Tab-separated table of C-alpha atoms in Angstrom:
chain	number	residue	atom	x	y	z
A	13	MET	CA	-8.750	16.494	-26.535
A	14	THR	CA	-11.771	18.680	-25.875
A	15	ILE	CA	-13.444	18.956	-22.477
A	16	ALA	CA	-16.394	16.966	-23.870
A	17	ASP	CA	-13.968	14.182	-24.931
A	18	TYR	CA	-12.445	14.212	-21.447
A	19	PHE	CA	-15.814	13.657	-19.803
A	20	ALA	CA	-16.939	11.108	-22.412
A	21	GLU	CA	-13.811	9.102	-21.589
A	22	LEU	CA	-14.309	9.577	-17.837
A	23	THR	CA	-17.955	8.420	-18.110
A	24	ARG	CA	-16.854	5.329	-20.010
A	25	LEU	CA	-14.171	4.507	-17.413
A	26	LEU	CA	-16.610	4.935	-14.519
A	27	ALA	CA	-18.803	2.142	-15.943
A	28	PRO	CA	-18.318	-0.082	-12.839
A	29	LEU	CA	-20.242	2.448	-10.706
A	30	THR	CA	-24.035	2.620	-10.484
A	31	ALA	CA	-25.699	5.242	-12.689
A	32	ASP	CA	-26.314	7.509	-9.661
A	33	GLU	CA	-22.751	7.332	-8.402
A	34	ARG	CA	-21.422	7.954	-11.891
A	35	THR	CA	-23.709	10.947	-12.523
A	36	GLU	CA	-22.764	12.466	-9.166
A	37	ALA	CA	-19.025	12.171	-9.822
A	38	ILE	CA	-19.297	13.457	-13.397
A	39	GLU	CA	-21.457	16.401	-12.317
A	40	TYR	CA	-19.038	17.319	-9.561
A	41	PHE	CA	-16.078	17.451	-11.910
A	42	GLN	CA	-18.049	19.177	-14.690
A	43	ASP	CA	-18.988	21.813	-12.105
A	44	TYR	CA	-15.353	22.042	-11.087
A	45	VAL	CA	-14.111	22.448	-14.664
A	46	ALA	CA	-16.783	25.068	-15.449
A	47	ASP	CA	-15.848	27.082	-12.333
A	48	ALA	CA	-12.134	26.766	-13.034
A	49	GLN	CA	-12.837	28.052	-16.590
A	50	PHE	CA	-10.490	25.599	-18.263
A	51	SER	CA	-10.338	26.134	-22.021
A	52	ASP	CA	-9.543	22.619	-23.221
A	53	GLY	CA	-8.958	19.006	-22.202
A	54	ALA	CA	-5.223	19.580	-21.743
A	55	ALA	CA	-5.886	22.152	-19.013
A	56	VAL	CA	-8.312	19.743	-17.350
A	57	THR	CA	-5.698	16.959	-17.522
A	58	ALA	CA	-3.068	19.248	-15.997
A	59	GLU	CA	-5.351	19.896	-13.010
A	60	LEU	CA	-7.223	16.608	-12.519
A	61	GLY	CA	-4.929	14.083	-14.232
A	62	SER	CA	-5.866	12.004	-17.265
A	63	PRO	CA	-9.439	10.602	-17.404
A	64	ARG	CA	-7.955	7.230	-16.522
A	65	GLN	CA	-6.084	8.524	-13.461
A	66	LEU	CA	-9.136	10.402	-12.220
A	67	ALA	CA	-11.465	7.446	-12.857
A	68	LEU	CA	-9.158	5.054	-11.012
A	69	LYS	CA	-8.940	7.413	-8.064
A	70	ILE	CA	-12.740	7.595	-7.865
A	71	LEU	CA	-13.148	3.831	-8.375
A	72	ALA	CA	-10.480	2.952	-5.812
A	73	ASP	CA	-12.309	5.038	-3.203
A	74	TYR	CA	-15.587	3.269	-3.989
A	75	SER	CA	-14.190	-0.256	-3.922
A	76	ILE	CA	-12.321	0.258	-0.656
A	77	LYS	CA	-15.396	1.808	0.935
A	78	SER	CA	-17.871	-0.783	-0.298
A	79	SER	CA	-15.732	-3.702	0.871
A	80	ALA	CA	-15.275	-2.000	4.266
A	81	ALA	CA	-19.064	-1.581	4.481
A	82	THR	CA	-19.863	-5.185	3.567
A	83	SER	CA	-17.305	-6.664	5.944
A	84	ALA	CA	-18.645	-4.426	8.737
A	85	ASP	CA	-22.139	-5.833	8.089
A	86	GLY	CA	-20.684	-9.324	8.386
A	87	GLU	CA	-21.759	-10.123	4.857
A	88	LYS	CA	-19.560	-12.243	2.706
A	89	VAL	CA	-17.668	-10.311	0.062
A	90	SER	CA	-17.980	-12.198	-3.190
A	91	PRO	CA	-14.717	-13.359	-4.775
A	92	ARG	CA	-15.709	-11.467	-7.874
A	93	ALA	CA	-16.040	-8.200	-5.958
A	94	ASN	CA	-12.667	-8.894	-4.359
A	95	ALA	CA	-11.106	-9.575	-7.738
A	96	ARG	CA	-12.600	-6.355	-9.083
A	97	GLN	CA	-11.222	-4.444	-6.143
A	98	ILE	CA	-7.747	-5.942	-6.443
A	99	TRP	CA	-7.735	-5.251	-10.165
A	100	THR	CA	-8.856	-1.660	-9.621
A	101	ILE	CA	-6.188	-1.080	-7.005
A	102	VAL	CA	-3.510	-2.635	-9.220
A	103	LEU	CA	-4.535	-0.328	-12.064
A	104	ALA	CA	-4.599	2.657	-9.723
A	105	ILE	CA	-1.101	1.816	-8.508
A	106	LEU	CA	0.208	1.372	-12.030
A	107	SER	CA	-1.283	4.672	-13.175
A	108	ALA	CA	0.131	6.530	-10.185
A	109	PRO	CA	3.311	8.648	-10.442
A	110	MET	CA	6.497	6.731	-11.230
A	111	SER	CA	7.580	6.221	-7.627
A	112	ILE	CA	5.038	3.482	-6.935
A	113	PRO	CA	5.809	1.288	-10.006
A	114	VAL	CA	9.478	1.733	-9.099
A	115	ALA	CA	8.695	0.617	-5.552
A	116	ILE	CA	6.895	-2.439	-6.942
A	117	MET	CA	9.921	-3.226	-9.080
A	118	ILE	CA	12.238	-2.957	-6.083
A	119	PHE	CA	9.862	-5.186	-4.148
A	120	ALA	CA	9.884	-7.756	-7.005
A	121	LEU	CA	13.678	-7.637	-7.117
A	122	MET	CA	13.779	-8.269	-3.375
A	123	ILE	CA	11.484	-11.272	-3.756
A	124	ALA	CA	13.711	-12.551	-6.571
A	125	LEU	CA	16.798	-12.078	-4.411
A	126	LEU	CA	15.058	-13.927	-1.593
A	127	LEU	CA	14.251	-16.830	-3.914
A	128	ILE	CA	17.814	-16.985	-5.217
A	129	VAL	CA	19.307	-16.977	-1.726
A	130	SER	CA	16.912	-19.660	-0.514
A	131	ALA	CA	17.459	-21.810	-3.618
A	132	LEU	CA	21.255	-21.576	-3.248
A	133	SER	CA	21.101	-22.407	0.463
A	134	ALA	CA	18.790	-25.347	-0.153
A	135	ALA	CA	21.002	-26.634	-2.996
A	136	LEU	CA	24.147	-26.449	-0.881
A	137	LEU	CA	22.541	-28.250	2.051
A	138	ILE	CA	21.014	-30.951	-0.171
A	139	VAL	CA	24.325	-31.627	-1.934
A	140	LEU	CA	26.167	-31.904	1.379
A	141	ALA	CA	23.503	-34.108	2.933
A	142	GLY	CA	23.522	-36.267	-0.224
A	143	LEU	CA	27.285	-36.763	-0.083
A	144	CYS	CA	27.084	-37.605	3.590
A	145	LEU	CA	24.308	-40.176	3.108
A	146	THR	CA	26.024	-41.702	0.046
A	147	GLY	CA	29.222	-42.164	2.081
A	148	LEU	CA	27.394	-43.900	4.893
A	149	PHE	CA	25.354	-46.051	2.484
A	150	VAL	CA	28.411	-47.164	0.464
A	151	SER	CA	30.185	-47.867	3.720
A	152	GLY	CA	27.355	-50.027	5.042
A	153	PHE	CA	27.085	-51.936	1.772
A	154	ALA	CA	30.865	-52.517	1.442
A	155	LEU	CA	31.258	-53.599	5.067
A	156	TRP	CA	28.337	-56.027	4.749
A	157	SER	CA	29.743	-57.616	1.555
A	158	GLY	CA	33.257	-57.540	3.053
A	159	ILE	CA	32.251	-59.567	6.098
A	160	TRP	CA	30.922	-62.398	3.893
A	161	LEU	CA	33.765	-62.201	1.379
A	162	VAL	CA	36.435	-62.402	4.116
A	163	PHE	CA	35.571	-66.085	4.598
A	164	SER	CA	35.462	-67.136	0.929
A	165	ASP	CA	38.062	-64.790	-0.494
A	166	PRO	CA	40.004	-63.017	2.288
A	167	MET	CA	41.949	-60.521	0.113
A	168	ILE	CA	38.880	-59.170	-1.708
A	169	GLY	CA	36.949	-59.228	1.550
A	170	ILE	CA	39.601	-57.158	3.333
A	171	SER	CA	39.708	-54.652	0.479
A	172	TYR	CA	35.913	-54.331	0.687
A	173	LEU	CA	36.130	-53.817	4.422
A	174	GLY	CA	38.771	-51.122	3.845
A	175	LEU	CA	36.583	-49.416	1.254
A	176	GLY	CA	33.657	-49.545	3.651
A	177	LEU	CA	35.653	-48.003	6.493
A	178	ALA	CA	37.020	-45.267	4.195
A	179	ALA	CA	33.543	-44.385	2.858
A	180	GLY	CA	32.106	-44.446	6.376
A	181	GLY	CA	34.922	-42.166	7.530
A	182	ALA	CA	34.295	-39.735	4.686
A	183	GLY	CA	30.585	-39.692	5.553
A	184	VAL	CA	31.271	-39.086	9.229
A	185	ILE	CA	33.765	-36.309	8.410
A	186	LEU	CA	31.046	-34.626	6.324
A	187	ILE	CA	28.598	-34.506	9.266
A	188	PRO	CA	30.372	-31.613	11.045
A	189	VAL	CA	30.813	-29.883	7.663
A	190	LEU	CA	27.056	-30.201	7.134
A	191	LYS	CA	26.375	-28.816	10.595
A	192	TRP	CA	28.802	-25.953	10.045
A	193	ALA	CA	27.220	-25.131	6.662
A	194	ALA	CA	23.723	-25.149	8.167
A	195	GLN	CA	24.818	-22.798	10.963
A	196	GLY	CA	26.630	-20.554	8.494
A	197	LEU	CA	23.583	-20.381	6.252
A	198	ALA	CA	21.323	-19.625	9.188
A	199	SER	CA	23.462	-16.629	10.125
A	200	VAL	CA	23.621	-15.491	6.474
A	201	TRP	CA	19.821	-15.716	6.369
A	202	ALA	CA	19.446	-13.741	9.557
A	203	ALA	CA	21.811	-11.071	8.219
A	204	PHE	CA	19.879	-10.978	4.942
A	205	PHE	CA	16.560	-10.477	6.708
A	206	ARG	CA	17.994	-7.781	8.951
A	207	TRP	CA	19.262	-6.012	5.845
A	208	LEU	CA	15.906	-6.417	4.096
A	209	TYR	CA	14.051	-5.116	7.131
A	210	ARG	CA	16.287	-2.053	7.400
A	211	LYS	CA	15.864	-1.411	3.675
A	212	VAL	CA	12.075	-1.648	3.819
A	213	ARG	CA	11.852	0.435	6.967
A	214	ARG	CA	14.035	3.155	5.507
A	215	GLN	CA	11.951	3.258	2.325
A	216	ARG	CA	8.772	3.479	4.340
A	217	GLN	CA	10.205	6.385	6.316
A	218	GLU	CA	11.221	8.117	3.112
A	219	ALA	CA	7.735	7.627	1.731
A	220	ILE	CA	6.072	9.431	4.634
B	10	MET	CA	4.126	19.019	1.237
B	11	GLY	CA	5.388	17.591	4.504
B	12	MET	CA	3.367	15.137	6.549
B	13	GLN	CA	0.405	13.102	5.480
B	14	ILE	CA	-2.966	14.387	6.692
B	15	SER	CA	-5.247	11.672	8.053
B	16	ALA	CA	-8.742	11.174	6.636
B	17	GLU	CA	-10.254	12.374	9.922
B	18	LEU	CA	-8.314	15.640	9.801
B	19	LEU	CA	-9.128	16.142	6.142
B	20	ASP	CA	-12.825	15.705	6.990
B	21	GLY	CA	-12.387	18.291	9.749
B	22	ILE	CA	-10.672	20.763	7.394
B	23	VAL	CA	-13.478	20.456	4.821
B	24	LEU	CA	-16.186	20.803	7.493
B	25	ALA	CA	-14.451	23.866	8.951
B	26	VAL	CA	-14.284	25.550	5.536
B	27	VAL	CA	-17.944	24.771	4.790
B	28	GLN	CA	-18.902	26.055	8.254
B	29	GLN	CA	-17.655	29.543	7.324
B	30	ALA	CA	-20.005	29.732	4.363
B	31	ASP	CA	-21.803	27.365	2.006
B	32	THR	CA	-19.433	26.688	-0.840
B	33	TYR	CA	-18.976	24.728	-4.085
B	34	GLY	CA	-16.310	22.245	-5.124
B	35	TYR	CA	-13.959	24.573	-6.995
B	36	ALA	CA	-14.022	27.380	-4.398
B	37	LEU	CA	-13.565	24.856	-1.589
B	38	THR	CA	-10.567	23.298	-3.344
B	39	GLN	CA	-9.011	26.722	-3.994
B	40	GLN	CA	-9.475	27.793	-0.387
B	41	ILE	CA	-7.873	24.612	0.999
B	42	GLN	CA	-5.066	24.735	-1.591
B	43	GLU	CA	-4.079	28.209	-0.345
B	44	THR	CA	-2.683	26.485	2.742
B	45	ILE	CA	-2.352	22.798	1.970
B	46	ASP	CA	-0.982	21.112	-1.124
B	47	ILE	CA	-3.849	18.798	-2.037
B	48	SER	CA	-5.156	17.551	-5.371
B	49	PRO	CA	-8.760	18.279	-6.448
B	50	SER	CA	-9.323	14.591	-7.086
B	51	THR	CA	-8.578	13.880	-3.406
B	52	LEU	CA	-11.297	16.241	-2.205
B	53	TYR	CA	-14.127	14.684	-4.210
B	54	PRO	CA	-14.102	11.388	-2.243
B	55	VAL	CA	-13.980	13.412	1.001
B	56	LEU	CA	-17.054	15.468	0.040
B	57	ARG	CA	-18.891	12.382	-1.146
B	58	ARG	CA	-18.145	10.537	2.083
B	59	LEU	CA	-19.219	13.476	4.272
B	60	LYS	CA	-22.446	13.780	2.287
B	61	ALA	CA	-23.150	10.044	2.596
B	62	GLN	CA	-22.547	10.304	6.369
B	63	GLY	CA	-25.020	13.180	6.574
B	64	ALA	CA	-22.360	15.660	7.704
B	65	LEU	CA	-22.946	17.778	4.606
B	66	SER	CA	-26.030	18.414	2.498
B	67	THR	CA	-26.125	19.853	-1.008
B	68	TYR	CA	-28.374	22.199	-2.914
B	69	ASP	CA	-28.199	23.565	-6.454
B	70	LYS	CA	-28.154	27.272	-7.252
B	71	PRO	CA	-28.296	28.655	-10.810
B	72	PHE	CA	-25.087	30.319	-11.903
B	73	GLY	CA	-24.171	31.458	-15.418
B	74	GLY	CA	-26.805	29.323	-17.141
B	75	ARG	CA	-26.094	26.158	-15.159
B	76	ASN	CA	-26.601	24.758	-11.711
B	77	ARG	CA	-23.771	24.977	-9.247
B	78	ARG	CA	-23.821	22.451	-6.399
B	79	TYR	CA	-23.300	24.017	-2.980
B	80	TYR	CA	-22.302	22.166	0.146
B	81	GLN	CA	-23.852	23.058	3.489
B	82	LEU	CA	-22.990	21.955	7.031
B	83	THR	CA	-25.652	19.851	8.779
B	84	PRO	CA	-26.125	19.683	12.583
B	85	LEU	CA	-24.375	16.286	12.457
B	86	GLY	CA	-21.508	17.877	10.499
B	87	ALA	CA	-21.209	20.630	13.134
B	88	GLN	CA	-21.051	17.955	15.843
B	89	ILE	CA	-18.343	16.020	13.952
B	90	LEU	CA	-16.396	19.269	13.504
B	91	ARG	CA	-16.523	19.984	17.261
B	92	ASP	CA	-15.370	16.424	18.038
B	93	THR	CA	-12.537	16.694	15.520
B	94	GLU	CA	-11.442	20.024	17.037
B	95	LYS	CA	-11.390	18.477	20.487
B	96	ASN	CA	-9.451	15.392	19.319
B	97	TRP	CA	-7.002	17.573	17.448
B	98	ARG	CA	-6.327	19.767	20.500
B	99	THR	CA	-5.548	16.677	22.596
B	100	HIS	CA	-3.412	15.160	19.854
B	101	LYS	CA	-1.554	18.420	19.239
B	102	ALA	CA	-0.786	18.833	22.962
B	103	GLN	CA	0.562	15.273	23.108
B	104	ILE	CA	2.821	15.701	20.085
B	105	ASP	CA	3.922	19.179	21.231
B	106	TYR	CA	4.998	17.701	24.540
B	107	PHE	CA	7.549	15.510	22.784
B	108	LEU	CA	8.619	17.735	19.935
B	109	THR	CA	8.764	21.165	21.547
B	110	LYS	CA	8.619	20.884	25.347
B	111	LEU	CA	11.347	18.339	26.108
B	112	GLU	CA	14.653	20.074	26.921
B	113	PRO	CA	18.137	18.492	27.096
B	114	LYS	CA	18.889	17.206	30.617
B	115	GLU	CA	21.176	19.175	32.964
B	116	GLY	CA	24.751	18.207	32.195
B	117	ALA	CA	23.849	16.328	29.019
B	118	GLN	CA	25.653	17.528	25.941
């Protein structure tokens, strides 16, 4: 890549800026490259980064500044400008040195872990609550039928009553289990969040 | 590399260098890089912001068949530099108190 190619690419990537802003940035870096006496595009890339990296750095500065200026004026920032800014920042992050994409990946993994833990906890609680409710429902139904059957057909009625009492008992036994599981899960959750917090805090300290 | 330099301090550093003598982007970057590890692409937004604030003004001077853009300190820039110096002295004294002045207590191990 020649130096002219580098700046042609940079000009193209700075398209979101106004003509004045673009000219100013291009002139500054052309000045810089001329003073540094770089011989080719590779030398320029070694110093300033690829045209894309440099353009994103310039654009990110503009979009952060312009949104700060508009919100300070109390004007409404258009959703489109916001979208452009978010997109620019995402691209800037992705083009940054490896550490930031890696950090994003770790963050995504943490979110995934969070979802898995919450899904498992919810599933366990729902299954337990379901069993408990089924027991009580079967019990109620069997006892109700049993009471009527006792008069017409005592043996069947008694067996229904027995079934009802057994199901009711099973349901009632499950209530403490449900309570215990909920408490257990709450403490697991708390431990998980403490771990997550420590992890994030440590990474932030390492980053500084 | 060490600690991150805040935008305010970076502004102050650039203003202080320009105060010594009017200078252009490459020379300014080289001079700051002698002491601080900073990328050239970081300094452009700083210069642009200081110019937009009116802390710096620019003029072009012919050099080797082209125009080189020089940066010059404005009265506002000089004022901002003095304020930054003052804030930095206060800040430095506060941090020094904790990091260098506090001694272990008598009898503590």
